[in-house]
């Protein structure tokens, strides 16, 4: 049996989570469907754990801009140096739930953010906001029962100014560490805790090196499906439409799966021996207000992005 025709366009989809994560299998399904529905014209392979790509997220995004790679997924907070308004996706205590976050970020605010990013050579695929979930704090030995328990806590954060400012405003000592080095940093005592959605805590086996989880829901987190604008513009219209249709279908599946997974993990992580606490989140938000966090970020993010967010969620501060 002869092989089908060679693809006309080939691409690589990188992401920094594992093959067993809540992201990888859905990206595999998405690009397999695109290959089939495009008649084999576009063939994109999926590479977990960034599969040997060197450098920070910012350096990888530069490779995307340069056209050295074709697709990546990344949180909005890490895109701040390139397009500052994108950090609004992770504004602390902005969203009341998963559904509201997607409604707002796939609406007028999302259109504005994508235009800002495209001006810098990166195409954020419409409808391509994959779910990561609300972020919670897990610690090696000290449980977090109130905002005061964060005082002096060395907490790992990802790249991003908002993460650093938020946790410093809450009294912690934020430490930037690449997620692929997080397990060893916790094991080696470089930090006292970390903050991530429960799906990431499980995927990276962080329940093996942290004992306590505080369900703070302090930030919503999602992964933007990003394309090199150079590569995207080289694709014909019908292939781009195929990508958009498949993205909508498989991102919807991924979001539903991840939302259910994060809820289920509250019970499963407890069964694995972690202690679960539910601090009063209002006091965390009040501490941020008292320390001028929202006032600073309204200026940093810009009046337009702030107004579009408040149209969807109400007055923030």
Steps between C-alpha positions, in 0.01 A plus 500: 500500500657829395536793736290811447640816346767685693364792705536843346556670835666347808502645848600422857281562802704538819374512857682471831275247678528121492336253263277394791382856562157654446630677188705256290236245387261776391769670293578163342133452413467855369791474257406146393157632404655792311720259308201286407264787415761684295557190292851469641600848386592619852688260726586625850683282750458552876802513733452473879744644751624737227699198377845648524419861413757706694436825679228677693141546389591847376781358286266237356242768416775687314562186296128496423520861379806418289320204341745245640208310657137503397275450807529538878264524800561748777329682786410862440699618802824389338420698183511831690846614380379468141139620538440644852115484492520117469587477869138590578408134441649419840383799702444371856140441608361645174278206399230324697538174311620307198201597283534872565873495425442343158201721417702815567832388353338359184298820456587863432792495743644196325470670160692801635773282653547299180538819296763628744697176467470478121670839471809329643500202265302243701152380400286390795255255346138612564321253726836350590503576872559164666397452861759471775275598787502708814832511679550381857795500741673179605776494760766261620442529875309814598122498443342823377188582701497878449677769301730563799647150454659617175735736686856414398395185312738427212253415227583394148338707229523482120642780288277805513490835678147454628587178685795672667306810599200303626692274733732774621187706578365204697820488708669197340844478340436409133772301321491452121578139403428328169220249542719215371730560801224543757500145643874509572473852645241378751700186576821698548347758730550790260138605563240428767204468265351557160171611342328330210168347401448157654531339155859625481572393857395148403663494155839603641457266800540794737282318753813289562697802625233726653269408787240776517267663247319827569210543257548873448379524136713813488541512120334338202747344259475395138731413211480708183545305178757711314620487141787668324330779307738432211394137482130576548496755219663248265208258539212531253163613627333160489777342709481782756123446523559130561739583786249741655215248483708220651636735766147593613399134520800367690551798730138459610573134580821590682332769711220269612750225584733728695223669697371159610854379572581797725180448699566127535858560614383676814395155621772294333790706634358467852490123447869516406576650841489874438317718751247734339406839641259770379624842613271802483589642159352843576787577735756423227323741263473763774876479562564558129270804504666640813843468339396681183521196273188568291580871471844418358372240258218714367775734379733224378230314305349810349158663524354315201582148620381587852171642373436195280564270796268695728228486234500123550569460871390824668702759688828356628636753748 
